[in-house]
Amino acid sequence: MTPSHAHHAHHTAHVHRAVDPGAATVDLASLYAMQSGPTPPRLIRAPREVHVELDARITTWSYAPGRTTTAWGFQGAVPGPAIIAHVGDTLVAHLVNHLPEPTTIHWHGLRVPAVMDGTDAVQPLVPPGGRFEYRFALPDAGTFWYHAHANETVQIERGLYGALVVLGPDEPVFDADRVLVLDDLKVDRRGEIARTALFDRHSGREGDVLLINGQATPELTIAAGQVERWRLVNACNARYARLSLGGRPFRVIGADGGLRDAAITVTETLLPPGARVELAVGPFDDVGAAIAIESLPYKRSGMKRARRATWGALRVGPRQPSRALLPEVLATITPLITDGDLTPTRTIELGARMTLHGHDWLVNGELHHQDEPVKVGELEVWDVINDTGLDHPFHLHGFFFQVVAIDDVPTVPRAWHDTVNVVARGRVTIAFRADDRPGEWMYHCHILEHHAAGMMGHFSVVR
Ligand code: C2O
Ligand code: CU
């Protein structure tokens, strides 16, 4: 660690030792050979190039009937265009910056080459009027998202995010496949997006207007008898969604890194900021029923009141035949730790300290911690310890991990993750193996205000 890293203000460029930045594309066969993520699907379709224009610009966003606000959106839309592609395709995204300030795009959850990760550690910020071409292969099937990775507390709040769905060659069959991007908006009395208050820096900014795909409390319809696949993304700055469908059972089928090993039936699931969950919703029998899409009270901080909140409604429409077929085994999740040895290779302490202007959020006692390098191919076991009175959603860039223990109790990995909640005073142990994508990477709390206030770490992946 260099002393200069301990005193960084946020949003400054970081200086790193030089490493091989790696190629702009990934050799998928060698990536899969490292067994560092989901098992490779057998491709049955010739890969294509998927081109998308992502013009970041100021826009007038209508988020409810008769209610508009000035927002920032890719292609002027909030969320930005949903990108749909297939495993093995190459995504070519043209960022054009028509904002009054610099920006970049981070591909949250994607195993991209380091130089394509969209952080200020790997590329200069794209200035107003500038452009940048992101180009990389899509190795994994699943629900991902992209978002601005500069001045995030403002840029993501104003709408610079979108969903990215990568389809595998043999997906389970559903009657519909929907993406639901959750967000919350804090508006002032004039209906404009409110300025960030000092208090937001402590708990993270939450808004009262709850949005699904950029619309306040929409009503969706599902045909009675049918089963839909719902891909949920939590794009909120700080709000947790303890999701419930009016108390009815639903099945969780996937997480950040694609399908789980098998479906699990629940009546609620916790979706912290940054994370994704995939559900099988239905079948319902009661035609005409309105089911709340809601979050149950969740206390993520001692200082916040836990409240139930409604995101939208699901109306049960006239019965339709179903062709949904959910196999018993959805994916093979090969455990990274087989000998029961959970000895951590590093410890990451999430902490806080009071300052004159409120709070600093720390990793191992530092703002913007510079962590040790990670060696390609080696098993990493990280103990993430929360020394604070609030939950923190811990996000690792570029690599999927398995959760191998919670509060020292070993867990069986059922899915791949890139974001995991670490409850107040709790501890989560994660394991991953870095595949051959050397360069500069980072991890951080996905409460955007905490990330901005220092709760992050930089590390290099080296050969
Ligand atoms: Cu969605 Cu640096 O994160
Ligand atoms: Cu946090």
CSV table of C-alpha atoms and ligand atoms in Angstrom, one decimal:
chain,number,residue,atom,x,y,z
A,1,MET,CA,0.0,0.0,0.0
A,2,THR,CA,1.3,3.4,-0.8
A,3,PRO,CA,0.6,6.3,1.5
A,4,SER,CA,-1.0,8.4,-1.2
A,5,HIS,CA,-3.8,5.9,-1.4
A,6,ALA,CA,-4.8,6.5,2.2
A,7,HIS,CA,-5.7,10.1,1.5
A,8,HIS,CA,-7.5,10.0,-1.8
A,9,ALA,CA,-10.6,12.1,-2.2
A,10,HIS,CA,-13.2,10.2,-4.1
A,11,HIS,CA,-13.4,10.5,-7.9
A,12,THR,CA,-9.7,11.3,-8.3
A,13,ALA,CA,-7.7,9.2,-10.7
A,14,HIS,CA,-5.7,6.4,-9.0
A,15,VAL,CA,-2.1,5.7,-9.7
A,16,HIS,CA,-1.2,2.0,-10.0
A,17,ARG,CA,1.9,0.0,-10.6
A,18,ALA,CA,2.0,-1.0,-14.3
A,19,VAL,CA,0.6,-4.4,-15.1
A,20,ASP,CA,-0.1,-6.1,-18.4
A,21,PRO,CA,-3.5,-4.6,-19.2
A,22,GLY,CA,-4.5,-7.7,-21.1
A,23,ALA,CA,-6.3,-8.0,-24.4
A,24,ALA,CA,-9.6,-6.2,-25.1
A,25,THR,CA,-11.3,-9.6,-25.7
A,26,VAL,CA,-11.3,-12.8,-23.8
A,27,ASP,CA,-10.4,-16.3,-25.0
A,28,LEU,CA,-13.5,-18.1,-23.8
A,29,ALA,CA,-12.0,-21.6,-23.8
A,30,SER,CA,-9.2,-20.6,-21.5
A,31,LEU,CA,-11.5,-18.7,-19.3
A,32,TYR,CA,-13.8,-21.7,-18.8
A,33,ALA,CA,-10.7,-24.0,-18.3
A,34,MET,CA,-10.0,-22.0,-15.1
A,35,GLN,CA,-13.3,-23.2,-13.6
A,36,SER,CA,-13.7,-19.8,-12.0
A,37,GLY,CA,-17.4,-19.3,-12.8
A,38,PRO,CA,-20.5,-20.9,-14.3
A,39,THR,CA,-20.0,-24.0,-16.4
A,40,PRO,CA,-19.6,-23.3,-20.1
A,41,PRO,CA,-22.8,-23.9,-22.1
A,42,ARG,CA,-22.5,-25.9,-25.3
A,43,LEU,CA,-22.9,-23.3,-28.0
A,44,ILE,CA,-25.4,-24.2,-30.7
A,45,ARG,CA,-25.5,-20.9,-32.4
A,46,ALA,CA,-22.9,-19.0,-34.4
A,47,PRO,CA,-21.7,-16.0,-32.3
A,48,ARG,CA,-22.6,-12.6,-33.5
A,49,GLU,CA,-21.6,-9.0,-32.8
A,50,VAL,CA,-24.2,-7.1,-31.0
A,51,HIS,CA,-23.9,-3.3,-31.5
A,52,VAL,CA,-25.6,-0.8,-29.2
A,53,GLU,CA,-25.4,2.9,-29.1
A,54,LEU,CA,-25.4,4.3,-25.5
A,55,ASP,CA,-25.7,8.1,-25.8
A,56,ALA,CA,-25.7,9.4,-22.3
A,57,ARG,CA,-27.7,12.6,-22.3
A,58,ILE,CA,-30.1,14.8,-20.3
A,59,THR,CA,-33.7,13.9,-20.9
A,60,THR,CA,-37.2,14.6,-19.7
A,61,TRP,CA,-38.3,11.4,-18.0
A,62,SER,CA,-42.0,10.7,-17.4
A,63,TYR,CA,-42.0,8.3,-14.4
A,64,ALA,CA,-45.7,8.4,-13.7
A,65,PRO,CA,-48.8,9.7,-15.5
A,66,GLY,CA,-48.5,13.5,-15.5
A,67,ARG,CA,-45.2,13.5,-13.6
A,68,THR,CA,-41.9,14.3,-15.3
A,69,THR,CA,-38.5,15.2,-14.1
A,70,THR,CA,-35.1,16.1,-15.6
A,71,ALA,CA,-33.1,12.9,-15.7
A,72,TRP,CA,-29.9,11.5,-17.3
A,73,GLY,CA,-30.4,8.5,-19.5
A,74,PHE,CA,-28.7,6.3,-22.0
A,75,GLN,CA,-30.4,7.0,-25.3
A,76,GLY,CA,-32.5,9.5,-23.3
A,77,ALA,CA,-34.3,6.6,-21.6
A,78,VAL,CA,-34.5,5.4,-17.9
A,79,PRO,CA,-33.6,2.7,-17.7
A,80,GLY,CA,-31.4,2.7,-20.8
A,81,PRO,CA,-32.0,0.2,-23.5
A,82,ALA,CA,-32.2,-3.5,-22.3
A,83,ILE,CA,-29.4,-5.3,-24.1
A,84,ILE,CA,-30.2,-8.9,-25.0
A,85,ALA,CA,-27.5,-11.2,-26.4
A,86,HIS,CA,-26.4,-14.8,-26.4
A,87,VAL,CA,-23.5,-16.5,-24.8
A,88,GLY,CA,-20.4,-16.2,-27.0
A,89,ASP,CA,-21.6,-13.0,-28.7
A,90,THR,CA,-19.4,-10.0,-28.7
A,91,LEU,CA,-21.0,-6.8,-27.3
A,92,VAL,CA,-19.9,-3.6,-29.0
A,93,ALA,CA,-21.2,-0.7,-27.0
A,94,HIS,CA,-20.6,2.9,-28.3
A,95,LEU,CA,-20.7,5.3,-25.4
A,96,VAL,CA,-21.3,8.9,-26.5
A,97,ASN,CA,-21.1,11.4,-23.7
A,98,HIS,CA,-23.6,14.3,-24.0
A,99,LEU,CA,-23.6,15.0,-20.3
A,100,PRO,CA,-22.1,18.1,-18.8
A,101,GLU,CA,-19.5,16.0,-16.9
A,102,PRO,CA,-17.2,13.0,-17.5
A,103,THR,CA,-18.6,9.4,-17.4
A,104,THR,CA,-17.8,5.7,-18.1
A,105,ILE,CA,-19.8,2.5,-18.2
A,106,HIS,CA,-19.3,-0.4,-15.9
A,107,TRP,CA,-20.6,-3.9,-16.9
A,108,HIS,CA,-21.8,-5.1,-13.6
A,109,GLY,CA,-21.3,-8.9,-13.2
A,110,LEU,CA,-19.7,-9.5,-16.6
A,111,ARG,CA,-16.4,-11.3,-16.9
A,112,VAL,CA,-14.8,-8.7,-19.2
A,113,PRO,CA,-11.2,-8.0,-19.7
A,114,ALA,CA,-9.8,-5.6,-17.1
A,115,VAL,CA,-9.5,-2.7,-19.7
A,116,MET,CA,-13.2,-3.0,-20.4
A,117,ASP,CA,-14.4,-2.8,-16.8
A,118,GLY,CA,-15.3,0.9,-17.1
A,119,THR,CA,-13.7,2.2,-14.0
A,120,ASP,CA,-11.3,5.1,-13.6
A,121,ALA,CA,-8.6,2.6,-12.7
A,122,VAL,CA,-8.6,1.2,-16.2
A,123,GLN,CA,-9.6,4.1,-18.5
A,124,PRO,CA,-9.6,7.8,-18.6
A,125,LEU,CA,-13.1,9.2,-17.9
A,126,VAL,CA,-14.9,10.0,-21.1
A,127,PRO,CA,-15.2,13.8,-21.2
A,128,PRO,CA,-18.3,15.7,-22.3
A,129,GLY,CA,-18.4,15.4,-26.1
A,130,GLY,CA,-16.2,12.3,-26.0
A,131,ARG,CA,-16.8,8.7,-27.1
A,132,PHE,CA,-15.6,5.3,-26.1
A,133,GLU,CA,-16.1,1.9,-27.6
A,134,TYR,CA,-16.5,-1.1,-25.2
A,135,ARG,CA,-16.0,-4.4,-27.0
A,136,PHE,CA,-15.9,-7.8,-25.2
A,137,ALA,CA,-17.2,-11.4,-25.5
A,138,LEU,CA,-20.1,-12.5,-23.3
A,139,PRO,CA,-19.1,-15.7,-21.6
A,140,ASP,CA,-21.9,-16.3,-19.2
A,141,ALA,CA,-25.7,-16.6,-19.3
A,142,GLY,CA,-27.6,-14.5,-16.8
A,143,THR,CA,-29.0,-11.2,-15.7
A,144,PHE,CA,-26.5,-8.4,-15.6
A,145,TRP,CA,-26.6,-4.6,-15.7
A,146,TYR,CA,-24.6,-1.7,-16.9
A,147,HIS,CA,-24.3,1.6,-15.2
A,148,ALA,CA,-22.3,4.8,-15.1
A,149,HIS,CA,-19.1,4.4,-13.0
A,150,ALA,CA,-18.3,8.1,-12.4
A,151,ASN,CA,-19.9,10.4,-9.8
A,152,GLU,CA,-22.3,7.4,-9.3
A,153,THR,CA,-24.3,8.9,-6.5
A,154,VAL,CA,-25.5,11.5,-9.0
A,155,GLN,CA,-25.3,9.7,-12.3
A,156,ILE,CA,-27.0,6.4,-11.4
A,157,GLU,CA,-29.6,8.2,-9.3
A,158,ARG,CA,-30.5,10.4,-12.3
A,159,GLY,CA,-31.0,7.2,-14.5
A,160,LEU,CA,-27.7,6.1,-16.1
A,161,TYR,CA,-28.3,2.3,-15.8
A,162,GLY,CA,-29.8,-0.5,-17.8
A,163,ALA,CA,-30.3,-4.3,-17.9
A,164,LEU,CA,-28.2,-6.7,-19.9
A,165,VAL,CA,-29.6,-10.3,-20.4
A,166,VAL,CA,-27.3,-13.0,-21.8
A,167,LEU,CA,-29.2,-16.1,-22.9
A,168,GLY,CA,-27.7,-19.6,-22.9
A,169,PRO,CA,-28.3,-22.2,-25.5
A,170,ASP,CA,-30.7,-24.2,-23.4
A,171,GLU,CA,-32.7,-22.0,-21.1
A,172,PRO,CA,-35.6,-23.5,-19.1
A,173,VAL,CA,-38.9,-22.7,-20.9
A,174,PHE,CA,-41.3,-20.1,-19.5
A,175,ASP,CA,-44.4,-18.5,-20.7
A,176,ALA,CA,-42.8,-15.1,-20.5
A,177,ASP,CA,-39.4,-13.7,-19.6
A,178,ARG,CA,-39.4,-10.2,-18.0
A,179,VAL,CA,-36.7,-7.9,-16.7
A,180,LEU,CA,-37.7,-5.8,-13.7
A,181,VAL,CA,-35.2,-3.1,-12.8
A,182,LEU,CA,-36.0,-1.6,-9.4
A,183,ASP,CA,-35.1,1.9,-8.5
A,184,ASP,CA,-36.2,4.6,-6.0
A,185,LEU,CA,-36.3,8.2,-6.7
A,186,LYS,CA,-36.0,11.1,-4.3
A,187,VAL,CA,-37.8,14.1,-5.7
A,188,ASP,CA,-38.1,17.6,-4.2
A,189,ARG,CA,-41.3,19.7,-3.9
A,190,ARG,CA,-41.0,20.9,-7.5
A,191,GLY,CA,-40.8,17.3,-8.7
A,192,GLU,CA,-37.1,17.5,-9.7
A,193,ILE,CA,-34.6,14.9,-8.5
A,194,ALA,CA,-33.6,16.2,-5.0
A,195,ARG,CA,-30.1,17.2,-4.1
A,196,THR,CA,-28.1,14.7,-1.9
A,197,ALA,CA,-28.5,15.6,1.7
A,198,LEU,CA,-25.7,15.3,4.3
A,199,PHE,CA,-27.6,12.5,6.0
A,200,ASP,CA,-27.5,10.4,2.7
A,201,ARG,CA,-23.8,10.1,3.1
A,202,HIS,CA,-24.4,8.1,6.3
A,203,SER,CA,-27.2,5.7,5.4
A,204,GLY,CA,-27.3,6.0,1.7
A,205,ARG,CA,-29.9,7.8,-0.3
A,206,GLU,CA,-33.4,6.4,-0.4
A,207,GLY,CA,-36.3,7.9,-2.3
A,208,ASP,CA,-40.1,7.6,-1.9
A,209,VAL,CA,-41.0,7.1,-5.5
A,210,LEU,CA,-40.5,3.4,-6.2
A,211,LEU,CA,-39.9,2.4,-9.8
A,212,ILE,CA,-40.0,-0.7,-11.9
A,213,ASN,CA,-38.3,-0.1,-15.2
A,214,GLY,CA,-38.5,3.6,-14.7
A,215,GLN,CA,-42.3,3.7,-13.9
A,216,ALA,CA,-43.8,4.4,-10.5
A,217,THR,CA,-45.8,1.5,-9.1
A,218,PRO,CA,-46.9,-0.1,-12.5
A,219,GLU,CA,-49.4,-2.9,-12.8
A,220,LEU,CA,-48.3,-6.0,-14.6
A,221,THR,CA,-50.5,-8.8,-15.8
A,222,ILE,CA,-49.8,-12.5,-15.7
A,223,ALA,CA,-52.2,-15.0,-17.2
A,224,ALA,CA,-53.7,-17.5,-14.8
A,225,GLY,CA,-52.1,-20.9,-15.2
A,226,GLN,CA,-48.8,-19.5,-16.6
A,227,VAL,CA,-45.3,-19.3,-15.1
A,228,GLU,CA,-43.0,-16.4,-15.9
A,229,ARG,CA,-39.4,-15.9,-15.5
A,230,TRP,CA,-38.6,-12.6,-13.7
A,231,ARG,CA,-35.2,-11.2,-13.7
A,232,LEU,CA,-34.8,-8.5,-11.0
A,233,VAL,CA,-32.1,-6.0,-10.8
A,234,ASN,CA,-31.7,-3.7,-7.8
A,235,ALA,CA,-30.5,-0.4,-9.2
A,236,CYS,CA,-31.3,1.7,-6.1
A,237,ASN,CA,-28.5,3.7,-4.6
A,238,ALA,CA,-29.1,2.3,-1.2
A,239,ARG,CA,-32.6,0.7,-0.8
A,240,TYR,CA,-32.8,-3.0,0.0
A,241,ALA,CA,-35.7,-4.9,-1.4
A,242,ARG,CA,-37.0,-7.7,0.8
A,243,LEU,CA,-39.2,-8.9,-2.0
A,244,SER,CA,-42.6,-10.4,-1.5
A,245,LEU,CA,-45.5,-11.1,-3.8
A,246,GLY,CA,-48.3,-10.5,-1.4
A,247,GLY,CA,-47.0,-13.4,0.7
A,248,ARG,CA,-47.5,-15.9,-2.0
A,249,PRO,CA,-44.9,-18.6,-2.7
A,250,PHE,CA,-42.5,-18.2,-5.6
A,251,ARG,CA,-39.4,-20.0,-6.7
A,252,VAL,CA,-35.9,-18.5,-6.8
A,253,ILE,CA,-34.1,-19.9,-9.8
A,254,GLY,CA,-31.1,-17.7,-10.3
A,255,ALA,CA,-28.7,-15.2,-8.7
A,256,ASP,CA,-26.0,-12.7,-10.0
A,257,GLY,CA,-24.1,-15.3,-12.0
A,258,GLY,CA,-27.0,-17.2,-13.7
A,259,LEU,CA,-29.1,-20.1,-12.7
A,260,ARG,CA,-28.9,-21.8,-9.2
A,261,ASP,CA,-28.3,-25.5,-8.9
A,262,ALA,CA,-32.0,-26.0,-8.3
A,263,ALA,CA,-35.1,-23.9,-7.7
A,264,ILE,CA,-36.1,-23.1,-4.1
A,265,THR,CA,-39.6,-22.1,-3.0
A,266,VAL,CA,-39.8,-19.2,-0.7
A,267,THR,CA,-42.2,-16.4,0.2
A,268,GLU,CA,-39.6,-13.6,0.3
A,269,THR,CA,-36.0,-13.0,-0.9
A,270,LEU,CA,-33.6,-10.2,0.0
A,271,LEU,CA,-32.2,-8.2,-2.9
A,272,PRO,CA,-29.6,-5.7,-1.8
A,273,PRO,CA,-28.4,-2.8,-4.1
A,274,GLY,CA,-26.4,-4.1,-7.1
A,275,ALA,CA,-27.6,-7.7,-6.8
A,276,ARG,CA,-29.9,-9.7,-9.1
A,277,VAL,CA,-32.3,-12.5,-8.5
A,278,GLU,CA,-34.3,-14.6,-11.0
A,279,LEU,CA,-37.7,-16.0,-10.1
A,280,ALA,CA,-40.3,-18.4,-11.4
A,281,VAL,CA,-43.6,-16.5,-10.8
A,282,GLY,CA,-46.9,-18.4,-10.9
A,283,PRO,CA,-49.0,-20.3,-11.7
A,284,PHE,CA,-51.9,-18.4,-10.1
A,285,ASP,CA,-55.5,-19.5,-10.2
A,286,ASP,CA,-57.5,-16.6,-8.9
A,287,VAL,CA,-58.3,-14.6,-12.1
A,288,GLY,CA,-58.8,-11.0,-11.2
A,289,ALA,CA,-56.6,-11.0,-8.1
A,290,ALA,CA,-54.2,-8.1,-7.6
A,291,ILE,CA,-50.9,-9.3,-6.0
A,292,ALA,CA,-48.7,-6.7,-4.4
A,293,ILE,CA,-45.1,-6.6,-5.7
A,294,GLU,CA,-43.7,-5.3,-2.5
A,295,SER,CA,-40.8,-5.2,-0.1
A,296,LEU,CA,-41.3,-6.2,3.5
A,297,PRO,CA,-39.8,-4.1,6.4
A,298,TYR,CA,-36.1,-4.6,6.5
A,299,LYS,CA,-33.8,-3.0,9.1
A,300,ARG,CA,-30.5,-2.5,7.4
A,301,SER,CA,-29.4,0.2,9.8
A,302,GLY,CA,-30.1,1.1,13.5
A,303,MET,CA,-31.0,4.6,12.4
A,304,LYS,CA,-33.6,3.8,9.8
A,305,ARG,CA,-37.2,2.8,10.4
A,306,ALA,CA,-38.1,-0.4,8.6
A,307,ARG,CA,-41.1,0.1,6.4
A,308,ARG,CA,-43.2,-2.0,4.0
A,309,ALA,CA,-43.1,-0.5,0.5
A,310,THR,CA,-45.1,-1.2,-2.7
A,311,TRP,CA,-43.2,-1.4,-6.0
A,312,GLY,CA,-46.2,-2.3,-8.2
A,313,ALA,CA,-49.0,-4.8,-8.6
A,314,LEU,CA,-49.4,-8.0,-10.5
A,315,ARG,CA,-52.9,-8.6,-11.9
A,316,VAL,CA,-54.0,-12.2,-12.6
A,317,GLY,CA,-55.5,-12.2,-16.1
A,318,PRO,CA,-57.7,-14.7,-17.9
A,319,ARG,CA,-56.3,-18.3,-18.0
A,320,GLN,CA,-53.9,-19.3,-20.8
A,321,PRO,CA,-52.3,-22.6,-21.5
A,322,SER,CA,-48.8,-23.0,-20.1
A,323,ARG,CA,-45.7,-24.5,-21.8
A,324,ALA,CA,-43.4,-23.7,-18.9
A,325,LEU,CA,-41.0,-26.5,-18.0
A,326,LEU,CA,-38.5,-26.1,-15.1
A,327,PRO,CA,-36.0,-28.9,-14.9
A,328,GLU,CA,-35.1,-30.3,-11.5
A,329,VAL,CA,-31.4,-29.5,-12.0
A,330,LEU,CA,-30.8,-26.0,-13.4
A,331,ALA,CA,-27.1,-25.8,-13.2
A,332,THR,CA,-24.0,-27.5,-11.9
A,333,ILE,CA,-22.3,-25.4,-9.2
A,334,THR,CA,-18.9,-27.1,-8.5
A,335,PRO,CA,-17.8,-26.0,-5.0
A,336,LEU,CA,-14.4,-24.2,-5.0
A,337,ILE,CA,-13.7,-25.5,-1.5
A,338,THR,CA,-13.9,-29.3,-1.1
A,339,ASP,CA,-11.6,-30.0,1.9
A,340,GLY,CA,-13.5,-27.8,4.4
A,341,ASP,CA,-10.5,-25.5,4.8
A,342,LEU,CA,-11.9,-22.0,5.1
A,343,THR,CA,-8.7,-20.3,6.2
A,344,PRO,CA,-8.9,-16.9,4.7
A,345,THR,CA,-6.2,-15.6,2.3
A,346,ARG,CA,-7.2,-12.1,3.2
A,347,THR,CA,-9.5,-10.1,5.5
A,348,ILE,CA,-11.5,-7.2,4.4
A,349,GLU,CA,-12.9,-5.1,7.3
A,350,LEU,CA,-15.7,-2.7,6.5
A,351,GLY,CA,-15.5,0.1,8.9
A,352,ALA,CA,-16.5,3.7,9.6
A,353,ARG,CA,-15.2,6.8,11.4
A,354,MET,CA,-16.7,10.0,12.3
A,355,THR,CA,-15.4,13.1,10.7
A,356,LEU,CA,-16.2,16.8,10.9
A,357,HIS,CA,-18.4,16.5,7.8
A,358,GLY,CA,-20.2,13.3,8.9
A,359,HIS,CA,-18.8,9.9,8.1
A,360,ASP,CA,-16.0,8.2,6.3
A,361,TRP,CA,-16.6,4.7,5.1
A,362,LEU,CA,-13.5,2.5,5.2
A,363,VAL,CA,-11.9,-0.7,4.2
A,364,ASN,CA,-9.2,-2.0,6.6
A,365,GLY,CA,-9.1,1.5,8.2
A,366,GLU,CA,-8.5,3.3,5.0
A,367,LEU,CA,-10.4,5.3,2.4
A,368,HIS,CA,-10.0,3.7,-1.1
A,369,HIS,CA,-7.9,0.9,0.3
A,370,GLN,CA,-5.1,-0.4,-1.9
A,371,ASP,CA,-5.2,-4.2,-1.4
A,372,GLU,CA,-2.7,-6.9,-2.3
A,373,PRO,CA,-2.5,-8.4,-5.8
A,374,VAL,CA,-4.4,-11.6,-6.6
A,375,LYS,CA,-2.6,-14.2,-8.6
A,376,VAL,CA,-4.2,-15.8,-11.6
A,377,GLY,CA,-5.4,-19.4,-10.9
A,378,GLU,CA,-5.0,-19.2,-7.1
A,379,LEU,CA,-7.9,-19.9,-4.8
A,380,GLU,CA,-8.9,-16.7,-2.9
A,381,VAL,CA,-10.8,-17.0,0.4
A,382,TRP,CA,-11.8,-13.6,1.6
A,383,ASP,CA,-13.3,-12.9,5.0
A,384,VAL,CA,-15.5,-9.9,4.7
A,385,ILE,CA,-16.2,-8.5,8.2
A,386,ASN,CA,-18.7,-5.8,8.9
A,387,ASP,CA,-17.5,-3.7,11.8
A,388,THR,CA,-20.4,-1.2,11.5
A,389,GLY,CA,-24.0,-0.9,12.6
A,390,LEU,CA,-25.3,-1.0,9.0
A,391,ASP,CA,-25.5,-3.7,6.3
A,392,HIS,CA,-23.2,-3.3,3.4
A,393,PRO,CA,-23.7,-5.0,0.0
A,394,PHE,CA,-20.2,-6.1,-1.0
A,395,HIS,CA,-19.5,-6.1,-4.7
A,396,LEU,CA,-16.5,-7.7,-6.5
A,397,HIS,CA,-15.8,-6.4,-10.0
A,398,GLY,CA,-15.1,-8.9,-12.8
A,399,PHE,CA,-15.2,-12.2,-10.9
A,400,PHE,CA,-17.9,-14.4,-9.6
A,401,PHE,CA,-17.5,-15.8,-6.1
A,402,GLN,CA,-19.2,-18.5,-4.0
A,403,VAL,CA,-20.4,-17.8,-0.5
A,404,VAL,CA,-18.6,-20.4,1.6
A,405,ALA,CA,-19.4,-19.4,5.2
A,406,ILE,CA,-21.7,-16.9,7.0
A,407,ASP,CA,-20.6,-15.9,10.5
A,408,ASP,CA,-18.1,-18.8,10.4
A,409,VAL,CA,-20.8,-21.4,9.6
A,410,PRO,CA,-19.9,-23.2,6.4
A,411,THR,CA,-22.5,-22.9,3.6
A,412,VAL,CA,-23.0,-25.0,0.5
A,413,PRO,CA,-22.7,-22.8,-2.6
A,414,ARG,CA,-25.8,-23.0,-4.7
A,415,ALA,CA,-25.1,-20.1,-7.1
A,416,TRP,CA,-22.4,-17.7,-8.3
A,417,HIS,CA,-22.5,-14.2,-7.0
A,418,ASP,CA,-20.8,-10.8,-7.5
A,419,THR,CA,-22.7,-9.0,-4.8
A,420,VAL,CA,-23.4,-10.3,-1.3
A,421,ASN,CA,-25.0,-8.6,1.7
A,422,VAL,CA,-22.9,-8.4,4.8
A,423,VAL,CA,-25.2,-7.7,7.7
A,424,ALA,CA,-24.3,-5.2,10.5
A,425,ARG,CA,-21.6,-6.8,12.7
A,426,GLY,CA,-21.7,-9.9,10.5
A,427,ARG,CA,-19.1,-11.8,8.5
A,428,VAL,CA,-19.3,-13.4,5.1
A,429,THR,CA,-16.6,-15.7,3.7
A,430,ILE,CA,-16.3,-15.8,-0.1
A,431,ALA,CA,-14.2,-17.9,-2.4
A,432,PHE,CA,-13.1,-17.3,-6.0
A,433,ARG,CA,-10.4,-18.2,-8.4
A,434,ALA,CA,-9.2,-15.4,-10.7
A,435,ASP,CA,-9.2,-16.5,-14.3
A,436,ASP,CA,-6.6,-15.1,-16.7
A,437,ARG,CA,-7.7,-11.5,-16.9
A,438,PRO,CA,-4.8,-9.5,-15.5
A,439,GLY,CA,-5.2,-5.8,-14.7
A,440,GLU,CA,-6.7,-3.4,-12.3
A,441,TRP,CA,-9.9,-4.4,-10.4
A,442,MET,CA,-11.9,-3.3,-7.4
A,443,TYR,CA,-14.4,-4.2,-4.8
A,444,HIS,CA,-16.7,-1.9,-3.0
A,445,CYS,CA,-19.9,-1.4,-1.1
A,446,HIS,CA,-22.8,-1.0,-3.6
A,447,ILE,CA,-24.5,1.6,-1.4
A,448,LEU,CA,-23.3,4.3,-3.8
A,449,GLU,CA,-22.9,6.9,-1.1
A,450,HIS,CA,-20.6,4.5,0.9
A,451,HIS,CA,-18.6,3.7,-2.2
A,452,ALA,CA,-18.1,7.4,-2.9
A,453,ALA,CA,-17.2,8.0,0.8
A,454,GLY,CA,-14.3,5.6,0.6
A,455,MET,CA,-15.6,2.0,1.2
A,456,MET,CA,-13.7,0.3,-1.6
A,457,GLY,CA,-10.5,-1.5,-2.4
A,458,HIS,CA,-8.3,-1.6,-5.4
A,459,PHE,CA,-6.3,-4.7,-6.4
A,460,SER,CA,-4.4,-6.0,-9.3
A,461,VAL,CA,-4.7,-9.4,-10.9
A,462,VAL,CA,-1.3,-10.6,-11.9
A,463,ARG,CA,0.0,-13.6,-13.7
B,1,C2O,CU1,-22.3,-2.0,-10.0
B,1,C2O,CU2,-18.4,-0.7,-9.2
B,1,C2O,O1,-20.4,-1.4,-9.5
B,2,CU,CU,-22.1,0.3,2.6
